[in-house]
Coordinates of C-alpha atoms and ligand atoms in Angstrom, one line a residue:
M69 CA 90.9 123.2 145.4
R70 CA 88.8 120.1 146.3
I71 CA 87.6 119.6 143.2
Y72 CA 91.1 119.5 141.5
I73 CA 92.4 116.7 143.9
L74 CA 89.2 114.7 142.9
I75 CA 89.7 115.2 139.3
A76 CA 93.3 114.3 139.6
I77 CA 92.6 111.1 141.3
L78 CA 90.1 110.0 139.1
F79 CA 92.4 110.6 135.9
F80 CA 95.1 108.5 137.6
T81 CA 93.2 105.8 139.0
S82 CA 90.9 105.5 135.1
L83 CA 94.9 105.9 133.6
G84 CA 96.0 103.1 135.9
L85 CA 92.5 100.9 135.0
A86 CA 93.6 101.8 131.5
Q87 CA 96.8 99.9 131.9
S88 CA 95.4 97.2 133.7
Q89 CA 93.2 96.7 131.1
A90 CA 95.3 96.9 128.1
N91 CA 95.6 93.5 126.0
Y92 CA 99.6 92.6 126.8
D93 CA 98.9 88.8 125.1
E94 CA 100.8 88.9 121.6
S95 CA 98.0 86.0 120.6
K96 CA 95.1 88.7 120.7
V97 CA 97.0 91.0 118.6
P98 CA 94.9 91.6 115.4
K99 CA 95.8 90.5 112.4
F100 CA 96.5 93.4 110.1
T101 CA 98.1 94.5 107.1
L102 CA 100.5 97.5 107.4
P103 CA 100.3 100.0 104.2
D104 CA 103.7 99.5 102.6
V105 CA 106.0 102.9 103.0
L106 CA 106.9 102.0 99.0
T107 CA 103.4 102.4 97.9
S108 CA 101.7 105.3 97.2
F109 CA 98.1 106.1 98.6
S110 CA 96.9 105.6 94.9
G111 CA 98.7 102.6 94.4
N112 CA 101.8 103.1 93.0
P113 CA 105.3 101.7 93.7
I114 CA 108.2 103.7 95.0
T115 CA 111.3 103.1 93.3
N116 CA 113.7 105.9 94.0
Q117 CA 114.9 109.0 95.9
T118 CA 113.3 111.4 93.7
E119 CA 109.8 109.7 93.9
W120 CA 110.1 109.0 97.5
E121 CA 111.1 113.1 98.3
E122 CA 108.8 114.4 96.0
N123 CA 105.1 112.3 96.1
R124 CA 105.4 109.7 98.8
R125 CA 107.3 112.0 101.5
R126 CA 105.1 114.9 100.8
E127 CA 101.8 112.8 101.3
I128 CA 102.8 111.1 104.5
L129 CA 103.9 113.8 105.9
Q130 CA 100.7 116.0 104.9
F131 CA 99.1 113.0 106.6
F132 CA 100.7 113.0 109.7
E133 CA 100.2 116.8 109.7
K134 CA 96.7 117.2 108.8
Q135 CA 95.3 114.2 110.6
V136 CA 97.3 112.9 113.5
Y137 CA 99.9 115.7 115.0
G138 CA 97.9 118.5 113.6
K139 CA 99.2 121.5 111.6
V140 CA 100.8 124.7 113.0
P141 CA 98.4 127.4 111.9
D142 CA 100.5 130.3 110.3
R143 CA 104.4 131.4 110.8
L144 CA 105.5 133.8 113.6
D145 CA 105.5 137.1 113.8
E146 CA 109.0 137.4 114.9
Y147 CA 111.5 135.5 116.9
G148 CA 114.0 136.4 119.1
F149 CA 117.0 134.7 121.5
K150 CA 119.1 136.4 124.4
L151 CA 122.4 134.9 126.4
L152 CA 121.0 135.5 130.0
E153 CA 123.6 134.0 131.7
E154 CA 127.3 132.2 130.8
S155 CA 129.9 130.6 132.6
N156 CA 133.2 128.9 131.4
D157 CA 133.4 126.6 134.6
A158 CA 130.8 124.2 134.8
Y159 CA 131.4 120.5 135.8
G160 CA 134.0 121.5 137.7
G161 CA 135.6 123.5 134.5
K162 CA 135.0 120.7 132.0
A163 CA 132.0 122.7 130.6
R164 CA 130.7 126.2 129.4
R165 CA 127.2 126.7 130.5
K166 CA 125.0 128.7 128.2
Q167 CA 121.4 129.8 129.6
I168 CA 119.2 131.3 126.7
A169 CA 115.3 132.9 126.4
I170 CA 114.0 132.7 123.4
T171 CA 111.0 134.5 122.6
L172 CA 108.2 133.7 119.8
K173 CA 105.8 136.6 118.8
K174 CA 102.6 136.8 117.0
N175 CA 99.4 138.5 116.9
K176 CA 101.4 140.9 119.3
K177 CA 101.4 138.1 121.9
T178 CA 104.9 136.4 123.2
I179 CA 106.2 133.4 124.6
T180 CA 109.3 132.7 126.4
Y181 CA 110.6 129.7 127.0
Y182 CA 114.5 129.1 128.5
M183 CA 117.3 126.7 127.1
L184 CA 120.2 125.6 129.4
I185 CA 123.3 124.1 127.5
Y186 CA 126.5 122.4 128.7
L187 CA 129.0 122.5 125.7
P188 CA 132.4 120.4 126.3
K189 CA 135.5 123.0 126.3
G190 CA 137.7 120.5 124.6
N191 CA 135.7 120.9 121.3
P192 CA 135.4 124.3 119.8
T193 CA 132.2 123.0 117.9
A194 CA 130.4 120.4 119.6
P195 CA 127.7 118.1 118.7
V196 CA 124.6 118.3 120.9
F197 CA 122.0 116.0 121.9
L198 CA 118.7 118.5 122.1
G199 CA 116.0 117.4 124.3
Y200 CA 113.2 118.5 126.2
N201 CA 112.8 117.9 130.1
F202 CA 109.8 117.1 132.6
Y203 CA 109.9 119.3 135.2
G204 CA 112.4 122.2 134.8
N205 CA 116.1 123.1 133.4
H206 CA 117.1 122.9 137.3
T207 CA 116.1 119.3 137.5
V208 CA 118.4 117.7 135.3
T209 CA 121.3 118.7 136.9
A210 CA 123.0 119.6 140.4
D211 CA 124.3 123.0 139.1
P212 CA 123.1 125.3 141.8
N213 CA 123.5 128.0 139.2
V214 CA 120.7 126.9 136.5
A215 CA 117.6 128.8 137.0
I216 CA 114.4 127.4 138.4
T217 CA 111.1 127.3 136.2
K218 CA 108.9 129.5 136.7
A219 CA 106.1 128.3 134.6
W220 CA 103.6 125.3 135.5
V221 CA 104.6 122.2 136.6
K222 CA 102.5 119.0 137.5
N223 CA 102.5 118.6 141.3
N224 CA 104.3 115.7 142.4
E225 CA 104.8 115.6 146.6
A226 CA 108.0 113.2 146.0
F227 CA 110.1 116.3 144.4
G228 CA 108.2 119.0 146.4
I229 CA 106.3 120.5 144.0
T230 CA 102.8 121.7 145.1
D231 CA 100.8 124.7 143.7
N232 CA 102.1 123.9 140.2
K233 CA 105.4 125.9 141.4
A234 CA 108.9 124.6 141.3
S235 CA 111.4 125.7 143.6
E236 CA 114.8 124.7 145.4
S237 CA 113.4 121.3 146.3
S238 CA 113.0 119.9 143.2
R239 CA 116.7 120.6 141.9
G240 CA 118.5 117.8 140.3
I241 CA 116.0 115.6 141.1
R242 CA 116.0 113.9 137.3
T243 CA 119.7 113.9 136.9
H244 CA 119.6 109.7 136.7
R245 CA 117.8 110.7 133.5
W246 CA 120.8 112.8 131.9
A247 CA 124.4 111.3 132.0
I248 CA 125.7 115.0 131.4
E249 CA 129.1 114.1 132.3
K250 CA 129.4 111.0 130.0
M251 CA 128.2 113.1 127.4
L252 CA 131.0 115.8 127.7
D253 CA 133.3 113.3 128.3
N254 CA 132.5 111.8 124.7
G255 CA 132.7 115.3 123.1
F256 CA 129.2 115.6 122.9
G257 CA 127.2 119.2 124.6
L258 CA 123.6 118.9 125.9
A259 CA 120.7 121.3 125.2
T260 CA 117.7 120.9 127.2
I261 CA 114.5 123.0 128.0
Y262 CA 111.1 122.6 129.9
Y263 CA 108.4 121.6 127.7
G264 CA 105.7 123.2 130.1
E265 CA 107.3 126.8 128.9
I266 CA 106.2 126.0 125.2
D267 CA 102.6 124.3 126.1
P268 CA 101.7 123.0 129.5
D269 CA 100.8 119.4 129.9
K270 CA 97.1 119.4 130.4
N271 CA 94.0 119.7 128.4
D272 CA 93.2 123.6 128.2
F273 CA 94.0 125.2 125.3
S274 CA 94.0 129.3 126.4
D275 CA 97.9 128.9 127.1
G276 CA 100.9 128.2 125.7
V277 CA 101.9 128.6 122.3
H278 CA 98.7 127.8 120.9
S279 CA 97.3 131.2 122.2
L280 CA 99.5 133.3 120.3
F281 CA 97.6 132.2 116.8
Y282 CA 94.1 132.7 117.6
R283 CA 91.5 134.8 116.1
D284 CA 89.4 137.0 117.8
G285 CA 87.1 134.7 119.6
Q286 CA 88.8 131.6 118.9
T287 CA 90.0 129.4 122.0
K288 CA 91.4 126.4 120.8
P289 CA 93.1 125.2 117.9
K290 CA 90.5 124.1 114.6
T291 CA 90.3 120.4 114.1
N292 CA 93.2 119.3 112.1
E293 CA 95.5 121.9 113.8
W294 CA 98.1 121.1 116.4
G295 CA 97.9 119.2 119.8
S296 CA 100.7 119.4 122.2
I297 CA 102.8 117.1 121.0
S298 CA 102.9 119.3 117.6
A299 CA 103.2 122.4 119.6
W300 CA 106.3 121.2 121.7
A301 CA 107.8 120.0 118.1
F302 CA 107.5 123.2 116.7
G303 CA 109.1 124.5 119.9
L304 CA 112.1 122.4 119.2
S305 CA 112.6 123.5 115.9
K306 CA 112.4 127.1 117.0
A307 CA 115.2 126.3 119.2
M308 CA 116.8 124.6 116.4
N309 CA 117.2 128.4 115.2
Y310 CA 119.2 129.5 117.8
L311 CA 121.3 126.4 118.1
E312 CA 122.6 126.7 114.2
S313 CA 123.4 130.1 114.8
D314 CA 126.0 129.2 117.9
V315 CA 129.4 128.9 116.4
N316 CA 130.6 126.7 119.1
I317 CA 127.8 123.9 117.9
S318 CA 127.8 121.6 115.2
K319 CA 125.3 118.7 115.0
V320 CA 122.2 118.9 116.8
F321 CA 120.3 115.5 117.4
V322 CA 116.9 115.5 118.7
F323 CA 116.3 113.4 121.8
G324 CA 113.0 112.7 123.8
H325 CA 111.6 110.0 126.7
S326 CA 108.2 108.6 126.1
R327 CA 105.6 111.9 125.2
L328 CA 108.8 113.7 124.5
G329 CA 109.8 111.0 122.5
K330 CA 106.7 111.5 120.0
A331 CA 107.3 115.0 120.4
A332 CA 111.5 114.6 119.0
L333 CA 110.0 112.0 116.1
W334 CA 107.7 114.4 115.0
A335 CA 110.1 117.6 115.4
G336 CA 112.7 115.4 113.3
A337 CA 109.9 114.0 110.5
T338 CA 109.5 118.3 110.2
D339 CA 112.4 119.4 110.4
K340 CA 115.1 118.3 108.5
R341 CA 117.9 120.5 110.4
F342 CA 117.7 117.7 112.7
A343 CA 120.8 115.7 112.1
G344 CA 119.3 112.8 114.0
V345 CA 116.7 111.7 116.1
I346 CA 116.7 109.3 119.1
S347 CA 113.6 108.6 120.5
N348 CA 113.5 106.4 123.9
N349 CA 110.2 104.9 125.2
S350 CA 107.9 106.7 122.8
G351 CA 105.3 104.1 122.6
C352 CA 101.6 104.9 121.4
G353 CA 101.5 107.6 118.7
G354 CA 105.9 107.4 119.0
A355 CA 107.6 104.7 117.7
A356 CA 104.6 101.7 118.3
L357 CA 102.4 100.1 115.7
S358 CA 99.1 101.5 116.3
R359 CA 97.7 98.8 114.3
R360 CA 99.3 96.2 117.1
Q361 CA 97.0 97.2 119.7
F362 CA 99.1 96.2 122.2
G363 CA 99.3 98.4 125.6
E364 CA 98.7 101.7 125.3
T365 CA 95.9 102.8 122.3
V366 CA 94.7 105.2 120.2
A367 CA 91.5 105.3 121.5
Q368 CA 93.2 105.0 125.3
I369 CA 95.8 107.9 124.5
N370 CA 93.2 110.1 123.0
T371 CA 90.7 109.7 125.8
S372 CA 94.1 110.2 128.8
F373 CA 95.6 113.1 126.7
P374 CA 92.6 114.6 124.7
H375 CA 95.3 117.6 124.1
W376 CA 98.3 116.1 122.8
F377 CA 96.7 114.8 119.1
A378 CA 94.5 117.2 116.7
D379 CA 90.9 116.6 117.0
S380 CA 90.9 115.1 113.3
F381 CA 93.0 111.7 115.0
L382 CA 89.6 111.1 117.2
K383 CA 88.3 109.3 114.5
Y384 CA 90.7 106.5 114.8
D385 CA 89.8 105.6 118.1
N386 CA 89.4 101.6 117.9
N387 CA 89.6 101.9 114.4
E388 CA 93.5 101.6 113.6
R389 CA 92.8 99.7 110.6
T390 CA 91.3 102.7 108.7
L391 CA 94.7 104.5 109.0
P392 CA 96.0 105.5 105.9
V393 CA 99.4 105.6 107.5
D394 CA 100.9 103.7 111.0
Q395 CA 104.4 104.8 113.0
H396 CA 106.8 102.9 110.5
Q397 CA 106.0 106.0 107.8
L398 CA 106.1 108.3 110.9
L399 CA 110.3 106.8 111.2
A400 CA 111.1 106.8 107.7
L401 CA 110.1 110.8 107.5
I402 CA 113.2 110.8 109.3
A403 CA 115.4 109.1 106.5
P404 CA 118.0 109.5 105.4
R405 CA 118.9 110.2 108.8
P406 CA 120.3 108.6 111.8
L407 CA 117.0 107.1 114.0
Y408 CA 117.3 105.4 117.5
I409 CA 115.0 103.8 118.9
A410 CA 114.3 102.2 122.4
S411 CA 112.5 100.7 124.2
A412 CA 112.4 98.8 127.8
E413 CA 111.6 95.5 128.8
E414 CA 109.1 96.4 131.9
D415 CA 107.3 99.0 129.5
K416 CA 104.9 96.6 128.0
W417 CA 102.5 99.8 128.2
A418 CA 104.2 101.2 125.2
D419 CA 104.8 97.9 123.0
P420 CA 108.3 97.2 122.5
K421 CA 107.9 95.0 120.0
G422 CA 105.8 97.2 118.0
E423 CA 108.4 99.9 118.7
F424 CA 110.9 97.7 117.2
L425 CA 108.6 96.4 113.9
S426 CA 108.4 99.8 113.1
T427 CA 112.5 100.5 113.0
Y428 CA 112.1 97.1 110.4
Y429 CA 108.8 98.2 108.0
A430 CA 110.7 101.9 108.2
S431 CA 114.1 100.7 106.7
S432 CA 113.4 100.3 102.9
V433 CA 113.4 104.1 102.8
Y434 CA 116.9 104.4 104.3
G435 CA 117.9 101.2 101.5
L436 CA 116.8 104.3 99.0
Y437 CA 119.7 105.9 99.8
G438 CA 122.0 103.1 100.6
R439 CA 121.8 103.0 104.3
K440 CA 121.6 100.7 106.6
G441 CA 118.3 100.2 108.5
I442 CA 116.8 96.9 110.8
T443 CA 117.4 94.4 108.2
S444 CA 115.7 91.4 110.4
K445 CA 112.2 91.1 111.8
E446 CA 113.5 89.7 114.4
M447 CA 113.5 91.5 117.7
P448 CA 117.5 91.6 119.2
K449 CA 118.2 89.8 123.0
T450 CA 117.9 92.8 125.9
N451 CA 120.4 94.7 126.2
A452 CA 122.2 93.7 122.3
P453 CA 121.5 96.9 120.7
I454 CA 121.5 97.1 116.7
Q455 CA 123.7 100.2 115.6
N456 CA 123.0 101.1 112.1
T457 CA 122.0 104.4 110.5
V458 CA 118.6 103.0 111.6
A459 CA 119.4 101.8 115.6
Y460 CA 117.7 100.0 118.3
H461 CA 117.7 98.6 121.7
I462 CA 115.3 96.8 124.3
R463 CA 117.1 97.2 127.8
T464 CA 115.8 95.3 131.2
G465 CA 114.1 97.5 133.5
I466 CA 111.4 100.0 133.4
H467 CA 110.2 103.0 131.3
D468 CA 112.6 105.4 132.1
V469 CA 116.0 107.0 130.5
M470 CA 119.3 105.5 132.1
D471 CA 122.5 105.8 131.6
Y472 CA 122.8 102.4 129.9
D473 CA 120.6 104.4 126.8
W474 CA 122.9 107.0 127.0
E475 CA 126.3 104.8 126.6
N476 CA 124.3 103.0 123.5
Y477 CA 123.0 106.7 122.5
I478 CA 126.8 108.4 122.5
K479 CA 128.4 105.8 121.3
W480 CA 125.6 105.5 118.0
A481 CA 126.1 109.0 117.5
N482 CA 129.4 109.1 117.7
T483 CA 129.8 107.5 114.0
F484 CA 128.0 110.4 112.5
V485 CA 130.1 113.1 113.7
K486 CA 133.3 112.1 113.1
Ligands
LIG662 C1 101.4 107.4 129.8 C2 101.6 107.7 128.2 C3 102.3 107.3 127.3 C4 103.5 108.1 127.8 C5 103.6 108.3 128.9 C6 105.1 109.6 129.5 O1 101.1 107.8 130.5 O2 99.9 107.1 128.1 O3 102.0 107.6 125.9 O4 103.5 109.1 126.7 O5 102.9 108.8 129.7 O6 104.8 110.1 128.5 O7 105.6 108.8 130.4

């Protein structure tokens, strides 16, 4: 026990140290040239949708797949879902609730994860936001009928989580991050899953969805195979199998905050069934340009979270300029579907300017489809969203998800569901 506490203390102290030693000085951002999204790796200009989709999009996708997030090694043998619980009377009669178990099977091994869904009653087929939560479905709402996750969760004294087990004490502790009533009142539903049920967020590859795919004797993914972000994206994509089969659900906007904002972007890039993508404060390895080395860097993220990316990504530690891609190209993979990137003013570690510039440099691909992206390199003022097919805002405050964020996501998403 003591040794674990010691490791945890060392981990958080080193993370705090990394954050305090990071560069936050704009004048110290290295000079760099971004790889152009519309010029192929071999130097050919890309001028239309066909060339983009058949050549350039494919090569960028493959690069991110093998050299950044890591490839999903194979297909599943079986997929299944089961309705565990349902009510017509959630949120004071405003909403329908469903709790679904999703089971993935490979090599005779299975993993089950649980999706909580609220749908507005007045809308026979509602658009939904699909997003992972950090501590269990029971934390996003005070609703006493939501099942408590039995999976490993990170300890958190403030939430009463000890021994990596969730209990009643953490029910509703994250309601502020999920504006569920606002969603319902605007005709949207919410589907949410605890991310740790797909892959517990620790540097341990013996558990989670990775382990289903091992051959005899294998204990971790191969160098260019999936890290945790890719596994979480895979879980979202398999959740989509259920969502598209539900007659009460129309479009699905995949959403995520921070590390889960990185996973949402990768899910949107790899699965075109997501009608739109919203990535909140996703930072390094998410929306932020790696070459800026502002706040969290590739070397820092790979050191603090060695399990998030493919091992092949390690060669870009302190070596960002040799990356044939940057994160604006990840965003471009989502084109022409709606994409919303958001930052927070005090969240310097995530590099708000790098998150914004990414949306600007991805926008030429939206242009190929006649869609409006971000047209100026000038960052908008705080609390002054730009909402085109590519949208961006920076709000006051810290690294978090606030009502302000949801009000804007809902307003913007609404223009694509009419
Ligand atoms: C930080 C990490 C970020 C971000 C964040 C989060 O510690 O350095 O990349 O993912 O965690 O997920 O809250």
